[in-house]
Amino acid sequence: MRLMTAAAAIVFAGLAILGFLAVGYALAGFAIVTAAAFLATRGGEAVGRRARPTSVSERADDPLQVVIANLPDPVIALDGDGRVLALNERARSLAPALRQGEPVSLALRMPELIEAIGRAYARGEEQRIEYSDHVPLDRWFETVVVPVSRRANLNKPDLILMIFHDLTPLRRVEEMRADFIANASHELRTPLAALSGFIETLQGSARDDAKARERFLAIMQEQARRMARLIDDLLSLSRIELNAHRRPDTPVDLVPIVRQVVDGLETLARDRGVTVHVAAEGALTVLGDRDELVRVFENLIENALKYGAAGKRVDITVTQAVSTEGETEALIGVRDYGPGIAPEHLPRLTERFYRVDVSESRAQGGTGLGLALVKHILNRHRGRLSIESVLGEGATFTVHLPAPGTPP
Ligand SMILES: Nc1ncnc2c1ncn2[C@@H]1O[C@H](COP(=O)(O)OP(=O)(O)O)[C@@H](O)[C@H]1O
Ligand SMILES: [Mg+2]
């Protein structure tokens, strides 16, 4: 209103100076415009309070609306009567029934939220509540309800801000961590129970049985080794996770690494009656951590030798190609001709402790952490693992690593 009055003053003063209007007429005109502006403002306020509390927010330049629209979390502003004054797109997608000007209680189904708004309004204090929604998906939220008095002399808040924090990703991480600890403890407890059992037997009934003692000690040794492998893998996983954000920056040639791993697994290959073929030419350099890459190829080739032994052959290829994004990639393929993997298992294979057949994995000395390690190491190298398999025809595990500066 002040702006309008000032503008009118300038216009009428200007007209008077230019001689278009007598000074008296100019003053009268100015008075009329000022009064009209004053009445319009008062009228707007009066009408607004009774029937249309949203008139303020419907203006595109309304600061409240502009601020709320640009906040990264879902936010709803209510007037003192619990009607929606303003909301952003994120709040709209959370509760599509919300309408400006309508009571918020019509659109929000959570009774605990409505109660929190009531308390915030009555006590003039911030309220925080957590709640979960299960339709269409499980989601968790924390909502902060902040009462605001926009003028100093109000004894009741005339604005309520509701700010929603999506706790779902946090909850998922918490669940995963709890699952992981439960799984790891279970995996450790099994060999531990076997060890305790054999110790008791050796102390009791088998005390003087030299033959049984030999046999039991061999089993105990294997169980102890299994626990050691498990702890090794768990420690490696946590170490790699700690370094996940630091991308390795040492140039390493993949070809000798792959050959070295194959040489190291020669005994295993011979035991399983599998021939390993390596197709690699020249050098293929990536930025990497040598020890971690050794671990990747060890895991993949060992899996192929163990689970794909029936195919009698494992083919390893080291090549480079241009990805669909136009970047040069080093590709290391490990192909076996064993039983293959059913498609429903493929997406879960890199999860910790996920195994197609737990007893088969245990019999092979597996921990269920090999492919999880592979995935984490490749993530750190900004690479990835792809798996293809046809049941009965074997499986191909392909490592993709960015290979900068070496065009094919
Ligand atoms: N080449 C393969 N052929 C068939 N199944 C495989 C192959 N590689 C991995 N798998 C399956 O994926 C599971 C997970 O592998 P991994 O994470 O290395 O754990 P582990 O070998 O310790 O069991 C294995 O238990 C096995 O069921
Ligand atoms: Mg493995």
XYZ file of C-alpha atoms and ligand atoms in Angstrom:
436
model
C 0.000 0.000 0.000
C 2.835 2.347 0.838
C 4.290 1.817 -2.629
C 0.991 2.626 -4.297
C 0.587 5.813 -2.282
C 4.111 6.934 -3.127
C 3.535 6.216 -6.815
C 0.283 8.198 -6.766
C 2.030 11.126 -5.044
C 4.716 11.197 -7.720
C 2.203 10.951 -10.584
C -0.081 13.694 -9.291
C 2.828 15.971 -8.332
C 4.283 15.443 -11.805
C 0.966 16.296 -13.486
C 0.600 19.427 -11.361
C 4.119 20.601 -12.185
C 3.585 20.008 -15.893
C 0.456 22.170 -15.659
C -1.983 19.479 -16.750
C -3.887 19.748 -13.445
C -4.502 22.568 -11.063
C -2.724 21.937 -7.759
C -6.073 21.578 -5.922
C -7.285 18.865 -8.303
C -3.980 17.077 -8.008
C -4.221 16.983 -4.226
C -7.801 15.688 -4.374
C -6.889 12.967 -6.852
C -3.981 11.892 -4.659
C -6.304 11.681 -1.626
C -8.820 9.492 -3.497
C -6.192 7.042 -4.740
C -4.642 6.813 -1.267
C -8.006 6.144 0.363
C -8.927 3.530 -2.233
C -5.614 1.762 -1.693
C -6.107 1.848 2.058
C -9.627 0.433 1.821
C -8.560 -2.276 -0.632
C -5.863 -3.434 1.770
C -8.155 -3.414 4.781
C -10.933 -5.119 2.829
C -8.537 -7.760 1.566
C -7.317 -8.474 5.065
C -10.845 -8.642 6.479
C -12.145 -10.945 3.747
C -8.939 -12.972 3.894
C -9.283 -13.683 7.582
C -12.830 -14.908 7.253
C -13.018 -16.910 4.056
C -9.856 -16.920 2.008
C -6.781 -17.349 4.174
C -4.748 -18.343 1.128
C -5.061 -15.130 -0.840
C -1.588 -14.104 0.320
C 0.100 -17.290 -0.897
C -1.555 -17.380 -4.262
C 0.534 -14.439 -5.352
C 3.508 -15.744 -7.272
C 5.863 -13.288 -5.544
C 4.693 -14.166 -2.034
C 7.968 -14.620 -0.099
C 6.543 -17.459 2.025
C 5.526 -19.413 -1.079
C 8.814 -18.701 -2.853
C 10.903 -19.814 0.137
C 8.852 -22.970 0.715
C 8.882 -23.903 -2.966
C 12.678 -23.901 -2.952
C 13.286 -25.888 0.230
C 14.762 -29.359 -0.311
C 12.372 -31.127 2.127
C 8.599 -31.408 1.934
C 7.192 -28.344 3.757
C 3.614 -27.245 4.467
C 2.657 -23.875 5.972
C -0.675 -23.588 7.799
C -2.526 -20.543 9.058
C -3.789 -20.239 12.621
C -6.921 -22.185 11.711
C -5.067 -25.211 10.364
C -5.698 -24.366 6.717
C -2.983 -24.850 4.108
C -1.358 -21.512 3.308
C 1.472 -22.793 1.142
C 3.191 -26.049 0.260
C 5.919 -27.225 -2.082
C 5.898 -29.903 -4.771
C 7.601 -32.409 -2.485
C 4.846 -32.017 0.105
C 2.260 -32.360 -2.639
C 3.712 -35.684 -3.772
C 3.720 -36.865 -0.146
C 0.046 -36.027 0.346
C -1.594 -35.460 -3.037
C -4.944 -34.586 -1.392
C -3.514 -31.341 0.086
C -5.173 -28.202 -1.278
C -4.351 -24.573 -0.584
C -7.077 -23.015 1.525
C -8.407 -26.318 2.824
C -7.950 -27.682 6.347
C -4.819 -29.839 6.505
C -6.746 -32.443 8.515
C -8.728 -33.347 5.380
C -5.628 -34.466 3.509
C -3.308 -35.922 6.166
C -4.365 -39.319 7.377
C -2.014 -39.465 10.373
C -3.888 -38.719 13.604
C -0.567 -38.277 15.438
C 0.376 -35.488 13.003
C -2.909 -33.679 13.475
C -2.483 -33.956 17.248
C 1.052 -32.536 17.008
C -0.284 -29.537 15.041
C -2.873 -28.987 17.774
C -0.208 -29.126 20.474
C 2.145 -26.792 18.593
C -0.661 -24.295 18.201
C -1.913 -24.539 21.796
C 1.484 -24.503 23.529
C 3.432 -22.422 21.049
C 6.232 -25.023 21.191
C 7.973 -27.007 18.479
C 6.783 -30.636 18.204
C 8.728 -33.548 16.689
C 7.085 -36.814 15.802
C 8.192 -39.907 13.936
C 5.737 -42.011 12.023
C 5.701 -44.645 9.324
C 3.539 -45.081 6.287
C 3.098 -48.511 4.737
C 1.092 -47.702 1.620
C 2.199 -48.018 -1.132
C 5.683 -48.646 0.327
C 7.228 -48.752 3.784
C 8.471 -45.251 4.518
C 9.550 -43.522 7.724
C 9.340 -39.814 8.450
C 10.173 -37.360 11.138
C 7.992 -34.275 11.073
C 8.921 -31.071 12.849
C 5.933 -28.824 13.556
C 7.084 -25.255 14.236
C 4.664 -22.601 15.493
C 5.479 -19.059 14.290
C 4.088 -15.698 15.352
C 4.595 -13.318 12.471
C 3.945 -10.256 14.615
C 5.405 -9.504 18.019
C 2.161 -8.759 19.864
C 0.331 -11.989 18.973
C -0.293 -14.330 21.868
C -1.052 -17.288 19.575
C 0.975 -18.495 16.592
C -0.550 -17.418 13.287
C 1.592 -19.710 11.158
C 2.505 -23.369 11.574
C 5.369 -24.811 9.537
C 5.494 -28.571 9.000
C 8.846 -29.875 7.793
C 9.164 -33.536 6.814
C 12.416 -35.488 6.942
C 12.453 -38.778 5.061
C 14.100 -41.276 7.422
C 13.618 -44.229 5.038
C 17.229 -44.463 3.715
C 18.541 -44.200 7.291
C 16.189 -46.934 8.484
C 17.229 -49.184 5.602
C 20.896 -48.762 6.494
C 20.076 -49.544 10.140
C 18.180 -52.663 9.101
C 21.013 -53.753 6.819
C 23.556 -53.281 9.581
C 21.451 -55.295 12.026
C 20.968 -58.047 9.417
C 24.666 -58.047 8.680
C 25.651 -58.440 12.326
C 23.075 -61.199 12.782
C 24.392 -63.009 9.690
C 28.043 -62.615 10.640
C 27.404 -63.861 14.181
C 25.474 -66.820 12.863
C 28.246 -67.701 10.406
C 30.840 -67.545 13.185
C 28.734 -69.435 15.668
C 28.389 -72.523 13.463
C 32.101 -73.445 13.335
C 32.479 -72.357 16.944
C 29.730 -74.773 18.012
C 31.447 -77.564 16.052
C 34.770 -76.786 17.754
C 33.236 -76.794 21.251
C 31.458 -80.057 20.495
C 34.643 -81.798 19.391
C 36.617 -80.459 22.369
C 34.013 -81.979 24.707
C 34.119 -85.295 22.867
C 37.911 -85.348 23.038
C 37.807 -84.632 26.749
C 35.184 -87.327 27.289
C 34.341 -90.430 25.302
C 37.122 -90.096 22.689
C 39.838 -89.403 25.246
C 41.699 -92.648 24.639
C 40.689 -93.255 21.027
C 43.737 -92.269 18.958
C 41.996 -92.802 15.617
C 38.963 -90.681 16.510
C 41.288 -88.014 17.870
C 43.101 -87.736 14.524
C 39.839 -87.441 12.634
C 38.332 -84.888 15.021
C 41.465 -82.749 15.050
C 41.373 -82.579 11.242
C 37.738 -81.408 11.337
C 38.564 -78.917 14.075
C 41.393 -77.512 12.026
C 39.084 -77.036 9.058
C 36.472 -75.288 11.245
C 39.130 -73.004 12.717
C 40.314 -72.172 9.186
C 36.771 -71.354 8.204
C 36.451 -68.920 11.097
C 39.756 -67.326 10.147
C 38.631 -66.920 6.495
C 35.404 -65.358 7.634
C 37.157 -62.872 9.888
C 39.645 -62.084 7.106
C 36.837 -61.369 4.662
C 34.903 -59.290 7.188
C 37.984 -57.200 7.945
C 38.723 -56.732 4.236
C 35.155 -55.620 3.627
C 35.257 -53.023 6.374
C 38.685 -51.776 5.247
C 37.481 -51.364 1.662
C 34.337 -49.605 2.865
C 36.424 -47.188 4.909
C 38.399 -46.281 1.776
C 35.376 -46.323 -0.536
C 35.523 -42.583 -1.283
C 39.248 -42.616 -2.120
C 39.742 -43.681 -5.694
C 43.029 -45.525 -6.284
C 45.443 -43.544 -8.441
C 48.380 -45.872 -9.172
C 48.680 -47.094 -12.781
C 48.675 -50.899 -12.813
C 48.846 -53.334 -15.700
C 46.029 -55.876 -15.485
C 47.594 -58.553 -17.699
C 50.386 -59.670 -15.330
C 47.950 -59.490 -12.389
C 45.518 -61.886 -14.074
C 48.369 -64.250 -15.066
C 49.763 -64.222 -11.542
C 46.357 -65.083 -10.061
C 45.892 -67.922 -12.547
C 49.331 -69.298 -11.653
C 48.440 -69.128 -7.965
C 45.280 -71.161 -8.552
C 47.001 -73.836 -10.647
C 46.815 -76.450 -7.888
C 43.110 -75.868 -7.360
C 42.502 -76.101 -11.130
C 44.442 -79.354 -11.319
C 42.548 -80.787 -8.321
C 39.228 -79.985 -9.972
C 40.332 -81.191 -13.397
C 39.775 -77.787 -15.008
C 41.896 -76.241 -17.783
C 42.267 -72.457 -17.630
C 42.794 -70.443 -20.843
C 43.948 -66.845 -20.697
C 43.519 -64.610 -23.755
C 45.407 -61.362 -23.191
C 47.715 -59.314 -25.379
C 50.195 -56.596 -24.538
C 49.406 -54.436 -21.554
C 46.180 -52.962 -20.222
C 46.696 -50.226 -17.675
C 44.110 -48.890 -15.242
C 44.336 -46.743 -12.115
C 44.044 -49.216 -9.301
C 45.079 -50.837 -6.071
C 47.099 -53.874 -7.011
C 46.278 -56.008 -3.958
C 42.577 -55.289 -4.234
C 42.519 -56.172 -7.933
C 44.327 -59.441 -7.151
C 41.525 -60.141 -4.686
C 38.864 -59.479 -7.348
C 40.342 -61.916 -9.876
C 41.127 -64.503 -7.199
C 37.495 -64.521 -6.100
C 36.065 -64.733 -9.598
C 38.457 -67.373 -10.916
C 38.202 -69.419 -7.719
C 34.397 -69.367 -7.995
C 34.599 -70.484 -11.626
C 36.955 -73.337 -10.659
C 34.821 -74.419 -7.706
C 31.228 -73.946 -8.848
C 31.857 -74.436 -12.571
C 34.264 -77.398 -12.271
C 31.819 -79.687 -14.085
C 32.462 -77.712 -17.298
C 36.191 -78.682 -17.175
C 37.204 -75.391 -18.721
C 37.511 -71.746 -17.706
C 38.202 -68.983 -20.234
C 39.643 -65.655 -19.175
C 39.752 -62.707 -21.550
C 41.416 -59.337 -21.035
C 40.263 -56.768 -23.592
C 39.212 -53.175 -23.874
C 36.140 -51.622 -25.395
C 34.227 -48.352 -25.576
C 31.228 -48.309 -23.249
C 27.778 -47.030 -24.265
C 28.732 -43.746 -22.547
C 31.684 -43.451 -24.929
C 34.372 -44.165 -22.335
C 37.229 -46.620 -22.711
C 36.851 -49.631 -20.448
C 39.052 -52.534 -19.543
C 37.024 -55.750 -19.623
C 38.090 -58.893 -17.837
C 35.778 -61.810 -18.508
C 35.794 -65.051 -16.497
C 33.702 -67.702 -18.234
C 32.968 -71.199 -16.980
C 30.943 -74.007 -18.512
C 29.432 -75.362 -15.290
C 25.802 -75.532 -14.137
C 25.235 -71.776 -14.421
C 23.040 -69.648 -12.155
C 19.247 -69.280 -12.320
C 18.184 -65.725 -13.287
C 16.356 -65.041 -9.992
C 19.662 -65.292 -8.098
C 21.675 -62.979 -10.353
C 20.616 -59.615 -8.869
C 21.322 -60.767 -5.291
C 24.633 -62.568 -5.860
C 26.783 -59.644 -4.679
C 24.873 -59.263 -1.384
C 26.823 -60.233 1.703
C 26.280 -63.859 2.655
C 24.012 -64.512 -0.316
C 24.638 -67.985 -1.742
C 22.688 -70.048 -4.251
C 23.388 -73.180 -2.237
C 24.734 -72.618 1.269
C 25.931 -76.167 1.903
C 27.679 -76.296 -1.474
C 29.400 -72.983 -0.706
C 30.476 -74.254 2.750
C 31.732 -77.502 1.274
C 33.877 -75.398 -1.076
C 35.253 -73.350 1.792
C 33.208 -70.293 0.830
C 32.156 -67.496 3.183
C 29.477 -65.927 0.988
C 31.436 -62.671 1.043
C 33.572 -63.100 -2.104
C 31.317 -61.337 -4.585
C 30.388 -58.653 -2.030
C 34.109 -57.896 -1.763
C 34.431 -57.857 -5.551
C 31.572 -55.378 -5.831
C 32.974 -53.065 -3.156
C 36.452 -53.080 -4.656
C 35.089 -52.332 -8.125
C 32.911 -49.510 -6.758
C 35.995 -47.952 -5.259
C 37.701 -48.216 -8.659
C 34.612 -46.625 -10.325
C 34.101 -49.904 -12.128
C 31.404 -52.562 -11.970
C 30.685 -56.264 -12.286
C 28.247 -57.756 -14.781
C 27.029 -61.342 -14.625
C 25.487 -63.373 -17.413
C 24.384 -66.937 -17.143
C 22.218 -69.525 -18.851
C 21.258 -72.482 -16.669
C 23.140 -75.554 -17.760
C 25.573 -73.563 -19.903
C 27.827 -71.883 -17.356
C 28.341 -68.311 -16.233
C 30.348 -65.264 -17.306
C 31.472 -62.719 -14.739
C 32.816 -59.548 -16.390
C 34.804 -56.858 -14.602
C 34.478 -53.374 -16.122
C 37.155 -50.841 -15.157
C 37.652 -47.350 -16.541
C 40.862 -47.324 -18.607
C 41.741 -43.668 -19.149
C 44.174 -42.617 -21.838
C 44.408 -45.961 -23.614
C 42.119 -45.810 -26.628
C 41.469 -49.205 -28.216
N 30.860 -69.355 -11.479
C 29.791 -69.633 -10.720
N 28.893 -70.581 -11.076
C 27.835 -70.872 -10.325
N 27.534 -70.249 -9.166
C 28.368 -69.296 -8.742
C 29.538 -68.905 -9.487
N 30.157 -67.928 -8.819
C 29.441 -67.696 -7.711
N 28.368 -68.511 -7.658
C 27.318 -68.515 -6.602
O 27.376 -67.281 -5.931
C 27.520 -67.491 -4.527
C 28.273 -66.343 -3.894
O 29.608 -66.348 -4.290
P 30.702 -65.686 -3.345
O 30.196 -64.338 -2.955
O 32.024 -65.789 -3.985
O 30.610 -66.566 -2.034
P 31.227 -67.995 -1.711
O 32.020 -68.455 -2.889
O 32.062 -67.753 -0.532
O 30.040 -68.830 -1.427
C 28.178 -68.821 -4.411
O 27.900 -69.435 -3.174
C 27.552 -69.590 -5.556
O 26.297 -70.078 -5.142
Mg 33.614 -67.183 -3.640
